[in-house]
Amino acid sequence: MADFLFEPHAPVSVPIARGGLFAVRRVYCVGRNYAEHIVEMGNDTRDPPFFFAKPADAVVVGGAAIPYPPKTADFHHEIELVVAIGKDGADIPVEQALDHVYGYAAGLDMTRRDLQALAKKAGRPWEMAKGFDLSAPIGTIEPASTIGHPAKGAISLSVNGAVRQTGDLGDQIWSVSEAIAHLSQFVTLRAGDLIMTGTPAGVGAVVKGDVLEGSIAGVGTVKTSII
Ligand code: MN
């Protein structure tokens, strides 16, 4: 037994549809990847993609409920296609990018929008707006060997049964391949990394008691509720 001061935290993992667990290393997120959402946030669609991250232990699985987080009065949902990386790589060419994908899931980039707005205004980091506890509910991972690499298909989110967000994966400004190629210029991607690939229009606030159900055609679903 190594001489750890305290017992190391258990690895974070996401269930795989056909069985087994995907051990999570890092969670990267793509900012501004659907034109309509960029317009609703008042930004320019021509901006190049940028990335931020959430800690691995922000991941929530199994449809578990999440408590309304502290320090916000504007807690938002963002439904996103999540890419599960299965093979290491740096400076990955676009043409080889999908070789690094193990599979896909539906996920939620939960956001303290008021803190994000303050951070943007002050030119400060987004961590406390994006990378807080339990901010990344994720559904089951479907292997690409089963579902392929979905380049189009409806992506939507309902709150209490009412549709809030709708879009199509085909409307992503930067495809999964391009996002992987771009991100891997900045960091070495490793098996276990997740990439949340941005959200379509219709983001909005949730309150205690809300039930969130996200769906991506050909990929799967993600569910949580706010308690
Ligand atoms: Mn997002």
PDB file of C-alpha atoms and ligand atoms in Angstrom:
ATOM      1  CA  MET A   1       0.000   0.000   0.000  1.00  0.00           C
ATOM      2  CA  ALA A   2       1.428   3.339  -1.081  1.00  0.00           C
ATOM      3  CA  ASP A   3       1.927   5.939   1.582  1.00  0.00           C
ATOM      4  CA  PHE A   4      -1.048   8.133   0.677  1.00  0.00           C
ATOM      5  CA  LEU A   5      -2.036  10.709   3.278  1.00  0.00           C
ATOM      6  CA  PHE A   6      -5.670   9.699   2.652  1.00  0.00           C
ATOM      7  CA  GLU A   7      -7.431   7.125   0.503  1.00  0.00           C
ATOM      8  CA  PRO A   8      -7.301   8.296  -3.167  1.00  0.00           C
ATOM      9  CA  HIS A   9     -10.692   9.229  -4.625  1.00  0.00           C
ATOM     10  CA  ALA A  10     -12.408   6.546  -6.635  1.00  0.00           C
ATOM     11  CA  PRO A  11     -12.077   6.922 -10.422  1.00  0.00           C
ATOM     12  CA  VAL A  12     -14.952   8.682 -12.169  1.00  0.00           C
ATOM     13  CA  SER A  13     -16.616   6.530 -14.813  1.00  0.00           C
ATOM     14  CA  VAL A  14     -19.479   6.539 -17.301  1.00  0.00           C
ATOM     15  CA  PRO A  15     -21.411   3.341 -18.122  1.00  0.00           C
ATOM     16  CA  ILE A  16     -20.979   1.926 -21.626  1.00  0.00           C
ATOM     17  CA  ALA A  17     -24.164   0.711 -23.330  1.00  0.00           C
ATOM     18  CA  ARG A  18     -22.919  -2.798 -24.038  1.00  0.00           C
ATOM     19  CA  GLY A  19     -21.444  -3.162 -20.550  1.00  0.00           C
ATOM     20  CA  GLY A  20     -18.375  -1.984 -18.726  1.00  0.00           C
ATOM     21  CA  LEU A  21     -17.242   1.450 -17.643  1.00  0.00           C
ATOM     22  CA  PHE A  22     -15.459   4.317 -19.381  1.00  0.00           C
ATOM     23  CA  ALA A  23     -12.967   5.787 -16.888  1.00  0.00           C
ATOM     24  CA  VAL A  24     -12.949   9.566 -17.223  1.00  0.00           C
ATOM     25  CA  ARG A  25      -9.653  11.456 -17.340  1.00  0.00           C
ATOM     26  CA  ARG A  26     -10.582  15.004 -18.361  1.00  0.00           C
ATOM     27  CA  VAL A  27     -13.694  16.791 -19.592  1.00  0.00           C
ATOM     28  CA  TYR A  28     -13.156  19.369 -22.330  1.00  0.00           C
ATOM     29  CA  CYS A  29     -15.897  21.601 -23.685  1.00  0.00           C
ATOM     30  CA  VAL A  30     -16.206  23.470 -26.984  1.00  0.00           C
ATOM     31  CA  GLY A  31     -17.560  27.007 -26.727  1.00  0.00           C
ATOM     32  CA  ARG A  32     -19.931  28.476 -29.319  1.00  0.00           C
ATOM     33  CA  ASN A  33     -20.453  25.664 -31.796  1.00  0.00           C
ATOM     34  CA  TYR A  34     -23.980  26.249 -33.131  1.00  0.00           C
ATOM     35  CA  ALA A  35     -24.677  29.494 -35.007  1.00  0.00           C
ATOM     36  CA  GLU A  36     -28.128  30.094 -33.494  1.00  0.00           C
ATOM     37  CA  HIS A  37     -26.809  29.771 -29.936  1.00  0.00           C
ATOM     38  CA  ILE A  38     -23.969  32.178 -30.770  1.00  0.00           C
ATOM     39  CA  VAL A  39     -26.505  34.711 -32.011  1.00  0.00           C
ATOM     40  CA  GLU A  40     -28.702  34.300 -28.901  1.00  0.00           C
ATOM     41  CA  MET A  41     -25.624  34.957 -26.738  1.00  0.00           C
ATOM     42  CA  GLY A  42     -24.738  38.054 -28.807  1.00  0.00           C
ATOM     43  CA  ASN A  43     -21.495  36.764 -30.310  1.00  0.00           C
ATOM     44  CA  ASP A  44     -19.984  36.610 -33.803  1.00  0.00           C
ATOM     45  CA  THR A  45     -20.390  33.321 -35.685  1.00  0.00           C
ATOM     46  CA  ARG A  46     -17.006  33.807 -37.344  1.00  0.00           C
ATOM     47  CA  ASP A  47     -15.043  33.508 -34.089  1.00  0.00           C
ATOM     48  CA  PRO A  48     -12.760  30.450 -34.086  1.00  0.00           C
ATOM     49  CA  PRO A  49     -13.629  27.669 -31.605  1.00  0.00           C
ATOM     50  CA  PHE A  50     -12.291  27.856 -28.089  1.00  0.00           C
ATOM     51  CA  PHE A  51     -12.165  25.367 -25.269  1.00  0.00           C
ATOM     52  CA  PHE A  52     -12.699  25.203 -21.547  1.00  0.00           C
ATOM     53  CA  ALA A  53     -12.819  22.298 -19.115  1.00  0.00           C
ATOM     54  CA  LYS A  54     -14.675  20.771 -16.237  1.00  0.00           C
ATOM     55  CA  PRO A  55     -13.063  18.541 -13.616  1.00  0.00           C
ATOM     56  CA  ALA A  56     -13.647  14.818 -14.168  1.00  0.00           C
ATOM     57  CA  ASP A  57     -15.569  14.546 -10.920  1.00  0.00           C
ATOM     58  CA  ALA A  58     -18.161  17.034 -12.192  1.00  0.00           C
ATOM     59  CA  VAL A  59     -19.578  14.064 -14.135  1.00  0.00           C
ATOM     60  CA  VAL A  60     -22.947  12.724 -12.948  1.00  0.00           C
ATOM     61  CA  VAL A  61     -24.285   9.434 -14.331  1.00  0.00           C
ATOM     62  CA  GLY A  62     -27.296   7.185 -14.076  1.00  0.00           C
ATOM     63  CA  GLY A  63     -29.867   9.961 -14.293  1.00  0.00           C
ATOM     64  CA  ALA A  64     -29.039  11.056 -10.760  1.00  0.00           C
ATOM     65  CA  ALA A  65     -30.614  14.247  -9.450  1.00  0.00           C
ATOM     66  CA  ILE A  66     -28.407  17.281  -8.844  1.00  0.00           C
ATOM     67  CA  PRO A  67     -28.906  19.879  -6.128  1.00  0.00           C
ATOM     68  CA  TYR A  68     -29.512  23.470  -7.250  1.00  0.00           C
ATOM     69  CA  PRO A  69     -25.949  24.815  -6.945  1.00  0.00           C
ATOM     70  CA  PRO A  70     -24.849  27.632  -4.641  1.00  0.00           C
ATOM     71  CA  LYS A  71     -23.872  31.136  -5.770  1.00  0.00           C
ATOM     72  CA  THR A  72     -26.272  31.407  -8.694  1.00  0.00           C
ATOM     73  CA  ALA A  73     -29.746  32.644  -9.476  1.00  0.00           C
ATOM     74  CA  ASP A  74     -29.535  31.691 -13.169  1.00  0.00           C
ATOM     75  CA  PHE A  75     -28.723  27.987 -13.519  1.00  0.00           C
ATOM     76  CA  HIS A  76     -28.851  26.988 -17.206  1.00  0.00           C
ATOM     77  CA  HIS A  77     -29.074  23.789 -19.227  1.00  0.00           C
ATOM     78  CA  GLU A  78     -26.954  23.135 -22.330  1.00  0.00           C
ATOM     79  CA  ILE A  79     -27.608  19.846 -24.140  1.00  0.00           C
ATOM     80  CA  GLU A  80     -24.480  18.604 -25.954  1.00  0.00           C
ATOM     81  CA  LEU A  81     -23.081  15.708 -27.938  1.00  0.00           C
ATOM     82  CA  VAL A  82     -20.292  14.190 -25.842  1.00  0.00           C
ATOM     83  CA  VAL A  83     -17.344  12.524 -27.571  1.00  0.00           C
ATOM     84  CA  ALA A  84     -15.502   9.793 -25.649  1.00  0.00           C
ATOM     85  CA  ILE A  85     -11.856   9.579 -26.652  1.00  0.00           C
ATOM     86  CA  GLY A  86     -10.456   6.048 -26.794  1.00  0.00           C
ATOM     87  CA  LYS A  87      -6.973   6.559 -28.206  1.00  0.00           C
ATOM     88  CA  ASP A  88      -4.191   8.988 -27.278  1.00  0.00           C
ATOM     89  CA  GLY A  89      -2.981  11.636 -29.692  1.00  0.00           C
ATOM     90  CA  ALA A  90      -1.535  15.108 -30.215  1.00  0.00           C
ATOM     91  CA  ASP A  91      -1.700  17.231 -33.377  1.00  0.00           C
ATOM     92  CA  ILE A  92      -4.280  14.825 -34.748  1.00  0.00           C
ATOM     93  CA  PRO A  93      -5.062  15.446 -38.443  1.00  0.00           C
ATOM     94  CA  VAL A  94      -8.748  16.016 -39.235  1.00  0.00           C
ATOM     95  CA  GLU A  95      -8.762  12.951 -41.497  1.00  0.00           C
ATOM     96  CA  GLN A  96      -7.613  10.696 -38.628  1.00  0.00           C
ATOM     97  CA  ALA A  97      -9.600  12.326 -35.826  1.00  0.00           C
ATOM     98  CA  LEU A  98     -12.467   9.830 -35.751  1.00  0.00           C
ATOM     99  CA  ASP A  99      -9.964   6.990 -35.210  1.00  0.00           C
ATOM    100  CA  HIS A 100      -9.498   8.471 -31.725  1.00  0.00           C
ATOM    101  CA  VAL A 101     -13.207   8.304 -30.849  1.00  0.00           C
ATOM    102  CA  TYR A 102     -14.405   5.368 -28.751  1.00  0.00           C
ATOM    103  CA  GLY A 103     -18.030   6.459 -28.661  1.00  0.00           C
ATOM    104  CA  TYR A 104     -20.651   9.082 -27.999  1.00  0.00           C
ATOM    105  CA  ALA A 105     -23.165  10.117 -25.349  1.00  0.00           C
ATOM    106  CA  ALA A 106     -25.667  12.849 -24.643  1.00  0.00           C
ATOM    107  CA  GLY A 107     -24.610  15.240 -21.902  1.00  0.00           C
ATOM    108  CA  LEU A 108     -25.501  18.467 -20.147  1.00  0.00           C
ATOM    109  CA  ASP A 109     -23.053  21.353 -19.738  1.00  0.00           C
ATOM    110  CA  MET A 110     -24.813  22.864 -16.732  1.00  0.00           C
ATOM    111  CA  THR A 111     -23.860  26.514 -16.343  1.00  0.00           C
ATOM    112  CA  ARG A 112     -24.146  29.219 -13.711  1.00  0.00           C
ATOM    113  CA  ARG A 113     -24.997  31.808 -16.388  1.00  0.00           C
ATOM    114  CA  ASP A 114     -24.867  34.793 -14.053  1.00  0.00           C
ATOM    115  CA  LEU A 115     -21.340  33.903 -12.929  1.00  0.00           C
ATOM    116  CA  GLN A 116     -20.335  33.343 -16.565  1.00  0.00           C
ATOM    117  CA  ALA A 117     -21.655  36.793 -17.508  1.00  0.00           C
ATOM    118  CA  LEU A 118     -19.667  38.379 -14.670  1.00  0.00           C
ATOM    119  CA  ALA A 119     -16.528  36.480 -15.689  1.00  0.00           C
ATOM    120  CA  LYS A 120     -16.888  37.537 -19.328  1.00  0.00           C
ATOM    121  CA  LYS A 121     -17.395  41.170 -18.332  1.00  0.00           C
ATOM    122  CA  ALA A 122     -14.357  41.165 -16.043  1.00  0.00           C
ATOM    123  CA  GLY A 123     -12.154  39.088 -18.368  1.00  0.00           C
ATOM    124  CA  ARG A 124     -11.900  36.411 -15.687  1.00  0.00           C
ATOM    125  CA  PRO A 125     -11.811  32.579 -15.945  1.00  0.00           C
ATOM    126  CA  TRP A 126     -15.024  30.581 -16.389  1.00  0.00           C
ATOM    127  CA  GLU A 127     -14.256  27.756 -13.947  1.00  0.00           C
ATOM    128  CA  MET A 128     -16.754  28.779 -11.294  1.00  0.00           C
ATOM    129  CA  ALA A 129     -19.430  29.234 -13.982  1.00  0.00           C
ATOM    130  CA  LYS A 130     -18.755  25.932 -15.746  1.00  0.00           C
ATOM    131  CA  GLY A 131     -16.562  23.595 -13.723  1.00  0.00           C
ATOM    132  CA  PHE A 132     -18.439  23.362 -10.450  1.00  0.00           C
ATOM    133  CA  ASP A 133     -19.634  20.262  -8.585  1.00  0.00           C
ATOM    134  CA  LEU A 134     -22.069  17.973 -10.446  1.00  0.00           C
ATOM    135  CA  SER A 135     -22.124  20.241 -13.512  1.00  0.00           C
ATOM    136  CA  ALA A 136     -21.845  17.479 -16.137  1.00  0.00           C
ATOM    137  CA  PRO A 137     -24.679  14.931 -16.218  1.00  0.00           C
ATOM    138  CA  ILE A 138     -23.869  12.377 -18.929  1.00  0.00           C
ATOM    139  CA  GLY A 139     -25.881   9.503 -20.374  1.00  0.00           C
ATOM    140  CA  THR A 140     -24.666   6.063 -21.369  1.00  0.00           C
ATOM    141  CA  ILE A 141     -21.797   5.910 -23.871  1.00  0.00           C
ATOM    142  CA  GLU A 142     -22.622   4.162 -27.145  1.00  0.00           C
ATOM    143  CA  PRO A 143     -19.540   2.763 -28.893  1.00  0.00           C
ATOM    144  CA  ALA A 144     -18.861   4.102 -32.393  1.00  0.00           C
ATOM    145  CA  SER A 145     -18.470   0.462 -33.407  1.00  0.00           C
ATOM    146  CA  THR A 146     -22.225   0.172 -32.748  1.00  0.00           C
ATOM    147  CA  ILE A 147     -23.663   3.537 -33.831  1.00  0.00           C
ATOM    148  CA  GLY A 148     -21.003   4.910 -36.171  1.00  0.00           C
ATOM    149  CA  HIS A 149     -20.047   8.583 -36.115  1.00  0.00           C
ATOM    150  CA  PRO A 150     -23.231  10.675 -36.157  1.00  0.00           C
ATOM    151  CA  ALA A 151     -22.679  13.812 -38.258  1.00  0.00           C
ATOM    152  CA  LYS A 152     -26.332  14.840 -38.279  1.00  0.00           C
ATOM    153  CA  GLY A 153     -29.462  14.142 -36.299  1.00  0.00           C
ATOM    154  CA  ALA A 154     -31.803  15.960 -33.960  1.00  0.00           C
ATOM    155  CA  ILE A 155     -30.465  17.162 -30.619  1.00  0.00           C
ATOM    156  CA  SER A 156     -33.020  18.411 -28.116  1.00  0.00           C
ATOM    157  CA  LEU A 157     -33.712  19.097 -24.483  1.00  0.00           C
ATOM    158  CA  SER A 158     -37.028  19.134 -22.643  1.00  0.00           C
ATOM    159  CA  VAL A 159     -37.758  20.528 -19.188  1.00  0.00           C
ATOM    160  CA  ASN A 160     -40.813  19.000 -17.493  1.00  0.00           C
ATOM    161  CA  GLY A 161     -41.845  17.620 -20.883  1.00  0.00           C
ATOM    162  CA  ALA A 162     -41.724  20.972 -22.717  1.00  0.00           C
ATOM    163  CA  VAL A 163     -39.108  21.291 -25.457  1.00  0.00           C
ATOM    164  CA  ARG A 164     -36.597  24.052 -24.725  1.00  0.00           C
ATOM    165  CA  GLN A 165     -33.638  23.354 -27.009  1.00  0.00           C
ATOM    166  CA  THR A 166     -33.645  21.931 -30.523  1.00  0.00           C
ATOM    167  CA  GLY A 167     -30.986  21.689 -33.172  1.00  0.00           C
ATOM    168  CA  ASP A 168     -29.218  19.296 -35.466  1.00  0.00           C
ATOM    169  CA  LEU A 169     -25.720  17.902 -35.148  1.00  0.00           C
ATOM    170  CA  GLY A 170     -25.286  18.895 -38.792  1.00  0.00           C
ATOM    171  CA  ASP A 171     -25.463  22.535 -37.706  1.00  0.00           C
ATOM    172  CA  GLN A 172     -22.265  22.339 -35.672  1.00  0.00           C
ATOM    173  CA  ILE A 173     -19.850  24.986 -36.919  1.00  0.00           C
ATOM    174  CA  TRP A 174     -16.888  22.757 -36.053  1.00  0.00           C
ATOM    175  CA  SER A 175     -17.443  19.047 -36.671  1.00  0.00           C
ATOM    176  CA  VAL A 176     -16.311  16.418 -34.178  1.00  0.00           C
ATOM    177  CA  SER A 177     -13.257  15.746 -36.384  1.00  0.00           C
ATOM    178  CA  GLU A 178     -12.377  19.418 -36.551  1.00  0.00           C
ATOM    179  CA  ALA A 179     -12.872  19.916 -32.820  1.00  0.00           C
ATOM    180  CA  ILE A 180     -10.572  16.977 -32.042  1.00  0.00           C
ATOM    181  CA  ALA A 181      -7.943  18.198 -34.505  1.00  0.00           C
ATOM    182  CA  HIS A 182      -8.075  21.719 -33.101  1.00  0.00           C
ATOM    183  CA  LEU A 183      -8.095  20.745 -29.412  1.00  0.00           C
ATOM    184  CA  SER A 184      -5.235  18.281 -29.883  1.00  0.00           C
ATOM    185  CA  GLN A 185      -3.035  21.146 -31.057  1.00  0.00           C
ATOM    186  CA  PHE A 186      -3.293  22.609 -27.553  1.00  0.00           C
ATOM    187  CA  VAL A 187      -3.222  19.460 -25.409  1.00  0.00           C
ATOM    188  CA  THR A 188      -2.449  15.786 -25.854  1.00  0.00           C
ATOM    189  CA  LEU A 189      -5.725  13.911 -25.836  1.00  0.00           C
ATOM    190  CA  ARG A 190      -5.745  10.657 -23.888  1.00  0.00           C
ATOM    191  CA  ALA A 191      -8.064   7.700 -23.710  1.00  0.00           C
ATOM    192  CA  GLY A 192     -10.651   8.615 -21.088  1.00  0.00           C
ATOM    193  CA  ASP A 193     -11.053  12.218 -22.157  1.00  0.00           C
ATOM    194  CA  LEU A 194     -14.551  13.490 -22.888  1.00  0.00           C
ATOM    195  CA  ILE A 195     -15.319  16.398 -25.206  1.00  0.00           C
ATOM    196  CA  MET A 196     -18.641  18.233 -24.866  1.00  0.00           C
ATOM    197  CA  THR A 197     -19.154  19.687 -28.318  1.00  0.00           C
ATOM    198  CA  GLY A 198     -21.308  22.757 -27.725  1.00  0.00           C
ATOM    199  CA  THR A 199     -25.008  23.468 -27.458  1.00  0.00           C
ATOM    200  CA  PRO A 200     -27.756  24.512 -29.873  1.00  0.00           C
ATOM    201  CA  ALA A 201     -30.066  27.482 -29.278  1.00  0.00           C
ATOM    202  CA  GLY A 202     -32.666  27.584 -26.541  1.00  0.00           C
ATOM    203  CA  VAL A 203     -30.587  27.593 -23.381  1.00  0.00           C
ATOM    204  CA  GLY A 204     -32.471  28.701 -20.317  1.00  0.00           C
ATOM    205  CA  ALA A 205     -32.839  28.557 -16.575  1.00  0.00           C
ATOM    206  CA  VAL A 206     -34.022  25.661 -14.446  1.00  0.00           C
ATOM    207  CA  VAL A 207     -35.377  25.663 -10.908  1.00  0.00           C
ATOM    208  CA  LYS A 208     -35.750  23.134  -8.115  1.00  0.00           C
ATOM    209  CA  GLY A 209     -38.158  20.375  -9.070  1.00  0.00           C
ATOM    210  CA  ASP A 210     -37.458  20.564 -12.819  1.00  0.00           C
ATOM    211  CA  VAL A 211     -36.901  17.333 -14.734  1.00  0.00           C
ATOM    212  CA  LEU A 212     -34.460  17.576 -17.657  1.00  0.00           C
ATOM    213  CA  GLU A 213     -34.470  15.086 -20.503  1.00  0.00           C
ATOM    214  CA  GLY A 214     -32.028  15.421 -23.373  1.00  0.00           C
ATOM    215  CA  SER A 215     -31.984  13.345 -26.523  1.00  0.00           C
ATOM    216  CA  ILE A 216     -29.679  12.976 -29.510  1.00  0.00           C
ATOM    217  CA  ALA A 217     -30.921  10.947 -32.466  1.00  0.00           C
ATOM    218  CA  GLY A 218     -28.795   7.871 -33.012  1.00  0.00           C
ATOM    219  CA  VAL A 219     -26.812   8.448 -29.805  1.00  0.00           C
ATOM    220  CA  GLY A 220     -28.985   8.324 -26.717  1.00  0.00           C
ATOM    221  CA  THR A 221     -30.429  10.284 -23.866  1.00  0.00           C
ATOM    222  CA  VAL A 222     -29.423  12.080 -20.696  1.00  0.00           C
ATOM    223  CA  LYS A 223     -31.680  12.719 -17.765  1.00  0.00           C
ATOM    224  CA  THR A 224     -31.451  14.563 -14.467  1.00  0.00           C
ATOM    225  CA  SER A 225     -33.624  16.521 -12.104  1.00  0.00           C
ATOM    226  CA  ILE A 226     -32.942  19.539  -9.938  1.00  0.00           C
ATOM    227  CA  ILE A 227     -33.464  19.107  -6.214  1.00  0.00           C
TER     228      ILE A 227
HETATM  229 MN    MN B   1     -21.628  24.302 -23.492  1.00  0.00          MN
END
